[in-house]
Tab-separated table of C-alpha atoms and ligand atoms in Angstrom:
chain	number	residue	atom	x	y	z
A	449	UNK	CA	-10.632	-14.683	-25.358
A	450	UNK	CA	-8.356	-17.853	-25.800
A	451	UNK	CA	-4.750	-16.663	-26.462
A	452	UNK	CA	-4.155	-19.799	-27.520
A	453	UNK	CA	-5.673	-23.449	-28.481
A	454	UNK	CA	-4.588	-26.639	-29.573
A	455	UNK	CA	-7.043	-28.422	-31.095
A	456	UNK	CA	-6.975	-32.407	-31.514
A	457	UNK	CA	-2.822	-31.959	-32.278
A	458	UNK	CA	-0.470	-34.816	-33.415
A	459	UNK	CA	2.612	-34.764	-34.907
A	460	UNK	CA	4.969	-37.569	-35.715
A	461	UNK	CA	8.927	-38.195	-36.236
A	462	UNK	CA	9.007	-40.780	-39.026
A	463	UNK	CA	6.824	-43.280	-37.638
A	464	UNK	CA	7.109	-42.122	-33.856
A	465	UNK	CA	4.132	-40.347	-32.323
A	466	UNK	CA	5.418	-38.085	-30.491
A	467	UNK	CA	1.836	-35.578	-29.989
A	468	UNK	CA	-0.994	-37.660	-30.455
A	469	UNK	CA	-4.689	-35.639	-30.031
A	470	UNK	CA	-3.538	-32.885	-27.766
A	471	UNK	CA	-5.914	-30.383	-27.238
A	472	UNK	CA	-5.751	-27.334	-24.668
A	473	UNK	CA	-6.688	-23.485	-24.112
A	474	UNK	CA	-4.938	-21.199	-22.657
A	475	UNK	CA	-7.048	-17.732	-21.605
A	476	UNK	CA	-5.222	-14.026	-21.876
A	477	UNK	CA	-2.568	-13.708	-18.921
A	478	UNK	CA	-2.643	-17.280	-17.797
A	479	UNK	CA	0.202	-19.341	-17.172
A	480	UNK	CA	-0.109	-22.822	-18.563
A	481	UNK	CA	2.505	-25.770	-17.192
A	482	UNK	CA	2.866	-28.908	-19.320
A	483	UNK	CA	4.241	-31.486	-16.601
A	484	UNK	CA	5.349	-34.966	-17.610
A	485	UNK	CA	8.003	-37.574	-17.983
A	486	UNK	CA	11.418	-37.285	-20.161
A	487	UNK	CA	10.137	-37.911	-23.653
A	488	UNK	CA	6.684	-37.749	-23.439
A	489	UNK	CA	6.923	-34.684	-25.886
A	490	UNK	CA	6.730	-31.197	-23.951
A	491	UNK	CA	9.116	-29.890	-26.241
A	492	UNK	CA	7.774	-31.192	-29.415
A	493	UNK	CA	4.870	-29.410	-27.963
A	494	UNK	CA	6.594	-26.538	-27.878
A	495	UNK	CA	8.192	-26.397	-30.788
A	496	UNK	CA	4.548	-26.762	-32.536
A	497	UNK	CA	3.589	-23.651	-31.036
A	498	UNK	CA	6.122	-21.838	-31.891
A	499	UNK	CA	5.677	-22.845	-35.697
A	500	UNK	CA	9.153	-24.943	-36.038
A	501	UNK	CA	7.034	-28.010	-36.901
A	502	UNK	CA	4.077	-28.181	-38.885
A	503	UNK	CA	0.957	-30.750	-37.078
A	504	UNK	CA	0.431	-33.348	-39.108
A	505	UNK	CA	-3.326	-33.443	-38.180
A	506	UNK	CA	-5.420	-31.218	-36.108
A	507	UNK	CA	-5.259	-26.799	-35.371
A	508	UNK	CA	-3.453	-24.270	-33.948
A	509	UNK	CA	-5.501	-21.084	-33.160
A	510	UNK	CA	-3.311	-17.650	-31.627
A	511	UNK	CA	-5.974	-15.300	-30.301
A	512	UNK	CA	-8.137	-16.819	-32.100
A	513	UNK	CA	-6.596	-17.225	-35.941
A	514	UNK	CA	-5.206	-20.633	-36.980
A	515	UNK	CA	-1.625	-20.690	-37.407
A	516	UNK	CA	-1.854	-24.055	-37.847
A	517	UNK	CA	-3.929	-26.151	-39.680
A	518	UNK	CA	-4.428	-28.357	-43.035
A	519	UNK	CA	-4.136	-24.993	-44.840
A	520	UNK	CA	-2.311	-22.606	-42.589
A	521	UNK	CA	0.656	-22.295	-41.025
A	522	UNK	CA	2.310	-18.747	-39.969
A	523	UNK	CA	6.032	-18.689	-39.661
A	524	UNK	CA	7.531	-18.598	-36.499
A	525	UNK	CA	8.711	-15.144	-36.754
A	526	UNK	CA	5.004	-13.613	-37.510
A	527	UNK	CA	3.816	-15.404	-34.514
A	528	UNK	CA	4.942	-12.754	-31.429
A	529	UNK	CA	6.253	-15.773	-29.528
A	530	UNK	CA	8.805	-15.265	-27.233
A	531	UNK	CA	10.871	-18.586	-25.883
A	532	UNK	CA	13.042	-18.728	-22.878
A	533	UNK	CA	15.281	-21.968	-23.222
A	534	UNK	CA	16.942	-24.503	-20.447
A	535	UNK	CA	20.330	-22.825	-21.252
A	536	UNK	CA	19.720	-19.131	-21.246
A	537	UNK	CA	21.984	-18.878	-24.439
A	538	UNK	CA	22.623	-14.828	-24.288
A	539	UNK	CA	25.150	-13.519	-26.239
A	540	UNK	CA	28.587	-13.371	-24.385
A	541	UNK	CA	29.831	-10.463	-26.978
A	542	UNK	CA	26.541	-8.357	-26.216
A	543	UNK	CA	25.677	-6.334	-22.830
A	544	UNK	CA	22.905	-7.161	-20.281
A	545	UNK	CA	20.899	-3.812	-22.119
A	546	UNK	CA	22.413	-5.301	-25.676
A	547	UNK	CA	21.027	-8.633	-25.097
A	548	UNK	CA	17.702	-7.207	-24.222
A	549	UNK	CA	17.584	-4.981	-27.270
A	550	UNK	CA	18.578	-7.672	-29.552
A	551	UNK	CA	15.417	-8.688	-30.372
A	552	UNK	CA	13.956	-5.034	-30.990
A	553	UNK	CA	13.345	-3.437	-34.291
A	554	UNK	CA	13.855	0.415	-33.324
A	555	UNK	CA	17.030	1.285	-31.370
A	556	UNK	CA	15.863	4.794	-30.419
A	557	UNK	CA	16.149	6.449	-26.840
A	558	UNK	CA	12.246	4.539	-26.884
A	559	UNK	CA	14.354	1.341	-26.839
A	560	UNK	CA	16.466	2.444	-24.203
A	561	UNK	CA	13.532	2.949	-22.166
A	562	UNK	CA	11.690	0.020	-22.652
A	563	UNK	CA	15.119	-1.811	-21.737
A	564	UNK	CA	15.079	-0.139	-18.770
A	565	UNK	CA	11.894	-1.042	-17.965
A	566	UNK	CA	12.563	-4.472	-18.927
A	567	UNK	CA	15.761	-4.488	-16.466
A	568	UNK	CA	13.674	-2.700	-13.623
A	569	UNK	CA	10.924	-5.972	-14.261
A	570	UNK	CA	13.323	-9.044	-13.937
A	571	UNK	CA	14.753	-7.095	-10.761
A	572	UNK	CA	17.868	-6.467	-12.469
A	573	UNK	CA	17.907	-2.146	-12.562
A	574	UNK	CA	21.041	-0.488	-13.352
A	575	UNK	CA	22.879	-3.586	-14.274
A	576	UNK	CA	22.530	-3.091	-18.142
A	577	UNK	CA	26.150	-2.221	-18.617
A	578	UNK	CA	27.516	-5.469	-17.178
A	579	UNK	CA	28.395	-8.615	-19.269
A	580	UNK	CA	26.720	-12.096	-18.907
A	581	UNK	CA	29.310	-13.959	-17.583
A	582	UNK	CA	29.702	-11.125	-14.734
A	583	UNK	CA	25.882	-12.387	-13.916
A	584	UNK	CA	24.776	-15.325	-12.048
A	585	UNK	CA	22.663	-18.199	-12.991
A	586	UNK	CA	19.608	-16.742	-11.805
A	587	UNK	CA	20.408	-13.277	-13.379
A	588	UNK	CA	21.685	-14.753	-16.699
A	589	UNK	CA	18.037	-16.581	-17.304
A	590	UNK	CA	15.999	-13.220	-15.912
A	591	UNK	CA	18.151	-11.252	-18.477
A	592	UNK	CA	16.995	-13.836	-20.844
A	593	UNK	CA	13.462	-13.678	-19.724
A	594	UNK	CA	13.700	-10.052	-20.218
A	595	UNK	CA	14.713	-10.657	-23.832
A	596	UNK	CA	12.395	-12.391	-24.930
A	597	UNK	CA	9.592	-9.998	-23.386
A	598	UNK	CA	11.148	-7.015	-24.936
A	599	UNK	CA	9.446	-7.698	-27.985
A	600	UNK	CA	5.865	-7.859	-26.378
A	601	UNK	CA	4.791	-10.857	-27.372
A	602	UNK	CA	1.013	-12.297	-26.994
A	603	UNK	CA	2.929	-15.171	-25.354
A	604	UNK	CA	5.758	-16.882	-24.025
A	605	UNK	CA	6.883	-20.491	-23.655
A	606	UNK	CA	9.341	-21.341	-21.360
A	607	UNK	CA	11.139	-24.717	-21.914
A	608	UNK	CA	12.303	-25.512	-18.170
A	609	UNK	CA	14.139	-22.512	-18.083
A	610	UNK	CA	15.079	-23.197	-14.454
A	611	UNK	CA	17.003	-26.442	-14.707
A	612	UNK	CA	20.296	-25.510	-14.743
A	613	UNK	CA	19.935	-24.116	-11.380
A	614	UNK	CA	20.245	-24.932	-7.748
A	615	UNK	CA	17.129	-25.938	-5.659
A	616	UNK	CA	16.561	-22.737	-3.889
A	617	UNK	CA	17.293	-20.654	-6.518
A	618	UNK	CA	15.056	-22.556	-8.594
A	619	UNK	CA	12.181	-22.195	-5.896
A	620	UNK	CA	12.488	-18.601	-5.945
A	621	UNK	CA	13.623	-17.783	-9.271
A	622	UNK	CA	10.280	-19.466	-10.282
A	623	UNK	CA	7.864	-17.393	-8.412
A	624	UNK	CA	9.970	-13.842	-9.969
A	625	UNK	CA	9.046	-15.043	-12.968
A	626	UNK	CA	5.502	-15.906	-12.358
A	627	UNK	CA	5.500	-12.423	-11.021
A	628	UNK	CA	6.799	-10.901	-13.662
A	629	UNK	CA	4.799	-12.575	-16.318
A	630	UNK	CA	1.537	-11.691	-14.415
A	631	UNK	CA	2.747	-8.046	-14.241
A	632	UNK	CA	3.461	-8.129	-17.851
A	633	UNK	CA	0.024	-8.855	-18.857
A	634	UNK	CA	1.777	-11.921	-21.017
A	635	UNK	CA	0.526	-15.489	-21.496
A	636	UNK	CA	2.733	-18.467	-21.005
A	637	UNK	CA	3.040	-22.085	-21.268
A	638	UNK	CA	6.012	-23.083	-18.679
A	639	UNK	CA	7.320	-26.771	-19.595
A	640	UNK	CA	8.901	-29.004	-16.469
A	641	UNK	CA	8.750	-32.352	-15.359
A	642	UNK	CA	9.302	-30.925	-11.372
A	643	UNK	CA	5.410	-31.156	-10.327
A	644	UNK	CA	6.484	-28.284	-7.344
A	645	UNK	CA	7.272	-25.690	-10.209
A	646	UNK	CA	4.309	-26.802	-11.993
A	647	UNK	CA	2.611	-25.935	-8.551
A	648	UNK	CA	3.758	-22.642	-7.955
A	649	UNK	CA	3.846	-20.836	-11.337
A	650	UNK	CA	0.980	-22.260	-13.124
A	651	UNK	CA	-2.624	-21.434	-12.848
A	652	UNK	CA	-3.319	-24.286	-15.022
A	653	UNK	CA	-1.454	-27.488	-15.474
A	654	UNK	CA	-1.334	-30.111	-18.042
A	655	UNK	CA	-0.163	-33.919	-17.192
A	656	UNK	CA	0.904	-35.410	-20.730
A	657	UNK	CA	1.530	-38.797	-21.151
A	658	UNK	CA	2.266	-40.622	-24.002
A	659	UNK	CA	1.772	-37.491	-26.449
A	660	UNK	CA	-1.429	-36.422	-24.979
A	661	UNK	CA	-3.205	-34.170	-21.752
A	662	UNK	CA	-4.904	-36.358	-19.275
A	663	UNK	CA	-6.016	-33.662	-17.869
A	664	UNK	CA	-5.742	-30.030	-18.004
A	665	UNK	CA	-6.632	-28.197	-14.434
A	666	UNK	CA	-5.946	-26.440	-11.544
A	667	UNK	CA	-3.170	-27.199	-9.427
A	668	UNK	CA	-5.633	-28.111	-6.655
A	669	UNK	CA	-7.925	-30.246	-8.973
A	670	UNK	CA	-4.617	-32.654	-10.288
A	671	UNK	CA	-3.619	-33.156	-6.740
A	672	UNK	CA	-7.446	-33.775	-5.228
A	673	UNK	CA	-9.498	-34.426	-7.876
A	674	UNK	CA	-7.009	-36.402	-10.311
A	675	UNK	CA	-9.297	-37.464	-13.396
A	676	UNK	CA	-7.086	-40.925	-14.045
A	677	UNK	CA	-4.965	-43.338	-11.904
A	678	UNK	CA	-1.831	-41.959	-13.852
A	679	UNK	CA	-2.227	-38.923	-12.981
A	680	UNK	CA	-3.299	-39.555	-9.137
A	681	UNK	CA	0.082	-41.520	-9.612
A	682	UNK	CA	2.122	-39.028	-11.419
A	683	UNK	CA	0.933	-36.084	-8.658
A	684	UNK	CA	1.965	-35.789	-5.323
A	685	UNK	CA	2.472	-38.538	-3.071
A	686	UNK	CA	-0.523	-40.931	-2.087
A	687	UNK	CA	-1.661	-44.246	-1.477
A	688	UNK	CA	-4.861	-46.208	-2.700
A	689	UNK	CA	-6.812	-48.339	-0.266
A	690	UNK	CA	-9.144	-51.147	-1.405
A	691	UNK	CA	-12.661	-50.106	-0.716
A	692	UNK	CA	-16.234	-51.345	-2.081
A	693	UNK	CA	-19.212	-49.429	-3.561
A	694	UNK	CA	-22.501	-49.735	-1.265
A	695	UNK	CA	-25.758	-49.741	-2.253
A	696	UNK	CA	-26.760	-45.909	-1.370
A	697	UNK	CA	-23.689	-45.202	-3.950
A	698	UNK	CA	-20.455	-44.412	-0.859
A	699	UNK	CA	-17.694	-46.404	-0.716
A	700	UNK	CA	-16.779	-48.381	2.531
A	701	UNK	CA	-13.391	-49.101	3.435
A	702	UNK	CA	-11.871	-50.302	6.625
A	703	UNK	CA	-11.102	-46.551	7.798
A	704	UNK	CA	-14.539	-46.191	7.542
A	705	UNK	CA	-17.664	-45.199	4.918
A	706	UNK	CA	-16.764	-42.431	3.042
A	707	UNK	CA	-19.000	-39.339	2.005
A	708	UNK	CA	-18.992	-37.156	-0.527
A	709	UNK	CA	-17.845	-39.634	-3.290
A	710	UNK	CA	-16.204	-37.951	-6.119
A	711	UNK	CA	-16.120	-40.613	-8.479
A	712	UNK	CA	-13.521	-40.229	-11.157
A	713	UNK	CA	-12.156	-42.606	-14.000
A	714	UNK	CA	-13.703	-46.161	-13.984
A	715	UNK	CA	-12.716	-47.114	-17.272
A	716	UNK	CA	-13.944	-44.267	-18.386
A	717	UNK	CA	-17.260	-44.855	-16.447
A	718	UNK	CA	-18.403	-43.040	-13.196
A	719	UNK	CA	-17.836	-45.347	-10.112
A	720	UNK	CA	-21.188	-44.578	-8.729
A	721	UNK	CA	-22.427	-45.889	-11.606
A	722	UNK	CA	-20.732	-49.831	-10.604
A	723	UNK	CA	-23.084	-51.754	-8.941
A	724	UNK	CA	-23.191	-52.492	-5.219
A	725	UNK	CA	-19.758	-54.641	-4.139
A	726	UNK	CA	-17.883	-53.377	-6.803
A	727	UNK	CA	-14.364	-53.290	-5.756
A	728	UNK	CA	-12.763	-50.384	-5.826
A	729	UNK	CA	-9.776	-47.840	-4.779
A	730	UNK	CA	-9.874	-44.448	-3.129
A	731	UNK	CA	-7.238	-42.582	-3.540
A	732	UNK	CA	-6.172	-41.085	-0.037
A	733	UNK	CA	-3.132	-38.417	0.118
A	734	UNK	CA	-1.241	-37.759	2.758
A	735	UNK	CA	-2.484	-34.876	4.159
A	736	UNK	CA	-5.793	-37.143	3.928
A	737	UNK	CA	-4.840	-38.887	6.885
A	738	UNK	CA	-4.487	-36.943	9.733
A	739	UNK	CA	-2.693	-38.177	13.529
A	740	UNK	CA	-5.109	-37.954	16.527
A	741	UNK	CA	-4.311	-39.635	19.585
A	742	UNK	CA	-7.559	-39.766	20.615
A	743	UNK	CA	-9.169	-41.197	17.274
A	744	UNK	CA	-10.570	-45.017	17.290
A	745	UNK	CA	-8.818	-45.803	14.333
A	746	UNK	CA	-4.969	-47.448	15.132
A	747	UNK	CA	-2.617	-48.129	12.575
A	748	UNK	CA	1.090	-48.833	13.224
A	749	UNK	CA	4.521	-46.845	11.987
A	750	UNK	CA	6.360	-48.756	8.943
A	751	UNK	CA	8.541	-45.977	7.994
A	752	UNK	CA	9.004	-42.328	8.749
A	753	UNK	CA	10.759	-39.238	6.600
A	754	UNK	CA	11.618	-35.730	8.493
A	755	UNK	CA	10.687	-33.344	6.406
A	756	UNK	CA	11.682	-30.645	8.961
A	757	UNK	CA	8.232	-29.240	9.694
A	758	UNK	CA	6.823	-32.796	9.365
A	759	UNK	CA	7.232	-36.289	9.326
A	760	UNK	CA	5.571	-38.340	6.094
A	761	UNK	CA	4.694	-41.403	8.192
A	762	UNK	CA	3.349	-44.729	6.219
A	763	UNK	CA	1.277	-46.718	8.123
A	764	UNK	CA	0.308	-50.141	8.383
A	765	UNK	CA	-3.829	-50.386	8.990
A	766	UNK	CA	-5.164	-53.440	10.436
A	767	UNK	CA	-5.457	-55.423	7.293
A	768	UNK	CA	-1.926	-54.841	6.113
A	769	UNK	CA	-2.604	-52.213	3.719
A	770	UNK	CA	-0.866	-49.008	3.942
A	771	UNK	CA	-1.426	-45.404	4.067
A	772	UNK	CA	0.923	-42.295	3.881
A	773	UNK	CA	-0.038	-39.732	6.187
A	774	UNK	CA	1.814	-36.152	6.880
A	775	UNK	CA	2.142	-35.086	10.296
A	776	UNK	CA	3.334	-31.910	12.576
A	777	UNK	CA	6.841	-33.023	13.232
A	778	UNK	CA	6.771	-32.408	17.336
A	779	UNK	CA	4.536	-35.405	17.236
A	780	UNK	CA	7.918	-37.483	16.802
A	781	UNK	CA	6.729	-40.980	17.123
A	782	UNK	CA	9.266	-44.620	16.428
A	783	UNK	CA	8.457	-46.805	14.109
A	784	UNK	CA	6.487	-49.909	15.091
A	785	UNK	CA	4.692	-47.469	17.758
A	786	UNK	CA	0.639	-47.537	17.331
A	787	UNK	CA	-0.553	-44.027	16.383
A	788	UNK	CA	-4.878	-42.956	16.330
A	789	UNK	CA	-5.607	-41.532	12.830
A	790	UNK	CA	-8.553	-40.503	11.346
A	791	UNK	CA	-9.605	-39.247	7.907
A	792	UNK	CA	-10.078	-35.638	7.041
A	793	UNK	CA	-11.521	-35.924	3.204
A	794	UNK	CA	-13.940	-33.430	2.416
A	795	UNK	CA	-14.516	-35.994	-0.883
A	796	UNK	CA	-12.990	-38.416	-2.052
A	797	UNK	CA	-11.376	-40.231	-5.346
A	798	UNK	CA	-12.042	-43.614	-6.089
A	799	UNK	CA	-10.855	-45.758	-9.134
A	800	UNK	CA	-12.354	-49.020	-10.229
A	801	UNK	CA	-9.695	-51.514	-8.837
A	802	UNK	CA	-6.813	-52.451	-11.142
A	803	UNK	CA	-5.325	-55.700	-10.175
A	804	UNK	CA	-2.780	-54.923	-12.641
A	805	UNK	CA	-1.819	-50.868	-10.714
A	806	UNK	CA	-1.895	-53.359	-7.707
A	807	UNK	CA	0.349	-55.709	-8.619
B	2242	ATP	N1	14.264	-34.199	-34.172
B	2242	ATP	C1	13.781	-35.372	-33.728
B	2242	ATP	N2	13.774	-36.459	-34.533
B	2242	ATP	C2	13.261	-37.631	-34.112
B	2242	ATP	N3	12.727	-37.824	-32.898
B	2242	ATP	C3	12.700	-36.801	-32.047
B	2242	ATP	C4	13.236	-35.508	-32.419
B	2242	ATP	N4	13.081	-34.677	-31.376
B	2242	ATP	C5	12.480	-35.413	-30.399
B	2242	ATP	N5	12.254	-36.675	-30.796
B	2242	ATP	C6	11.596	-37.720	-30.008
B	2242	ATP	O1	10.305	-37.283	-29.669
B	2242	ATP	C7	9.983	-37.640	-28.337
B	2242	ATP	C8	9.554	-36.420	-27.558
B	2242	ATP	O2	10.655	-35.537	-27.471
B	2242	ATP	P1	10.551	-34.165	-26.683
B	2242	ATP	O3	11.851	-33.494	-26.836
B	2242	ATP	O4	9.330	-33.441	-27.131
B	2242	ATP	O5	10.339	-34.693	-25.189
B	2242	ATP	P2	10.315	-33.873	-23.815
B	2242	ATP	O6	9.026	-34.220	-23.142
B	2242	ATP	O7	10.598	-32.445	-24.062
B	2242	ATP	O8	11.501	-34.544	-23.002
B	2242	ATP	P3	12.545	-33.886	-21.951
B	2242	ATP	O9	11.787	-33.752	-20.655
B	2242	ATP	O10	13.605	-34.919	-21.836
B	2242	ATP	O11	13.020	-32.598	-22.508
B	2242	ATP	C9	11.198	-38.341	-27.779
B	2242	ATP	O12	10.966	-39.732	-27.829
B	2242	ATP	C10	12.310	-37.952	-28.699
B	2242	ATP	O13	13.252	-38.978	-28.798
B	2243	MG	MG1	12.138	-31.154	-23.552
């Protein structure tokens, strides 16, 4: 069963739009990401599910009951929500165990235990007598996480709860808690605008823009199989070579004819559905283009970036358009040298050509 669905959402701050026909489902113990731009209303989002705002049109369902609609709407505190926040906002007066307890009705030796549990879940055993400023970072927002899973809730949203901290810990800090929520059992809707987070927590991930889902998938289907030309933008790094629709349907470009054509947005439209000579763009990724000295193919080194185990070279191809292409980093080649490349696509993504994207 759905733990939750939004259904066709949109709310508004006096005349702003922020949500604007949202819809998603999340499914028991997944982890939902909403990924998108400063503003573009994650929070609001949010907020909506929790039950601080009311939608202005459309339905919230929880397991299946509206919470939200043109006749309901549940109160936050009847909702079994938990929220882990950007600033992990414990109480400095309170212990680690104190903090975790806060939120329980009972404080019988049953709470104790279910603290420690809690405290032996976020990795943080035998530490419940300590204060939150004598905790790091990374420990304050597990204590936090803790918190707001002592209550059991159905779910949990998490409003980039790893911001305030540094790179690495971020990195790891963000699998723990995908761990943790998957032992837990508990649903969760993670909010970020870093795409690698997105990556590595969610099972599903939602690119908003302008108050709305473009598209609600898989990791792997956003980066690959991107279902607009924002979000093959907003993804991962890429580049989008000028190509043409044949007759038997397979788009032709100058690296070649190209099988498996998995036509996305056209307008709306399927690509294989434009006639033959339609111009279009496929959408090749990095790790699309692969180095092989012995390949046909020559294209020449514009730029290159270490990345340590490889280089992201872009590439000049015979007509002047470029590529991006990743590449084991002993193959350490200098810019303006000639390098073979070939194309490992197992499909690919074409959009009808946008002289306006181009420009
Ligand atoms: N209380 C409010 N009153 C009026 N407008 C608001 C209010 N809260 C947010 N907004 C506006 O709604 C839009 C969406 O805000 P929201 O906080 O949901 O964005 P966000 O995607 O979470 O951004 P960020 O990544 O910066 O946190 C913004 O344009 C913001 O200015
Ligand atoms: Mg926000």
């Amino acid at each position: 069963m759905a733990i939750l669905e939004l259904d066709d959402v949109s709310f508004t701050y006096g005349t702003h739009r922020v949500v604007d026909g949202l819809s998603l489902t999340l499914e028991e113990g997944e982890i939902g990401c909403l990924l998108g731009a400063s503003g573009c209303g994650k929070t609001t989002v949010l907020r909506l599910i929790m039950g601080f705002e009311r939608a202005h049109a459309g339905r919230i369902l929880l397991r299946g009951e509206a919470v939200d609609d043109s006749r309901h709407h549940l109160p936050p505190e009847k909702r079994r929500i938990g929220m882990v926040f950007q600033d992990y906002a414990l109480f400095p007066h309170l212990t680690v165990a104190g903090n975790i307890a806060f939120g329980l009705q009972e404080k019988s030796a049953l709470a104790e235990r279910q603290v420690a549990r809690l405290l032996e879940l976020v990795g943080l055993a035998g530490q419940g007598d300590k204060y939150p400023h004598e905790l790091s970072g990374g420990q304050q927002q597990r204590v936090a996480l803790a918190r707001a899973l002592a209550p059991r809730p159905h779910l949990m949203l998490l409003d980039e709860p790893f911001s305030n901290l540094d790179v690495e810990l971020r990195e790891r800090l963000s699998l723990e808690v995908r761990a943790i929520l998957k032992e837990a059992g508990t649903a969760a809707i993670l909010v970020t605008h870093d795409q690698h987070e997105a990556f590595a927590v969610a099972d599903r991930v939602g690119v908003m823009r302008a108050g709305h889902i473009e598209q609600w998938d898989t990791p792997w289907n956003l980066y690959h199989r991107p279902a607009t030309r924002h979000v093959a933008d907003f993804v991962g790094e890429g580049a989008f070579l000028a190509g043409h629709i044949q007759a038997d349907g397979r788009v032709a470009t100058e690296l070649g004819v190209l099988n498996g054509l998995l036509s996305t947005e056209c307008d709306g439209a399927s690509c294989a559905l434009l006639p033959a000579g339609s111009p279009v763009e496929v959408l090749l990724r990095p790790d699309d283009v692969v180095h092989d000295d012995g390949a046909a193919l020559r294209a020449t080194i514009l730029a290159k970036a270490f990345r340590g185990a490889e280089f992201l070279y872009t590439l000049e191809l015979a007509s002047g358009a470029r590529v991006l292409s990743l590449v084991p980093s002993h193959h350490d080649h200098a810019i303006g040298e000639k390098i073979g490349i070939r194309l490992d696509t197992e499909h690919v993504v074409a959009f009808r050509h946008d002289p306006m994207a181009a420009a």
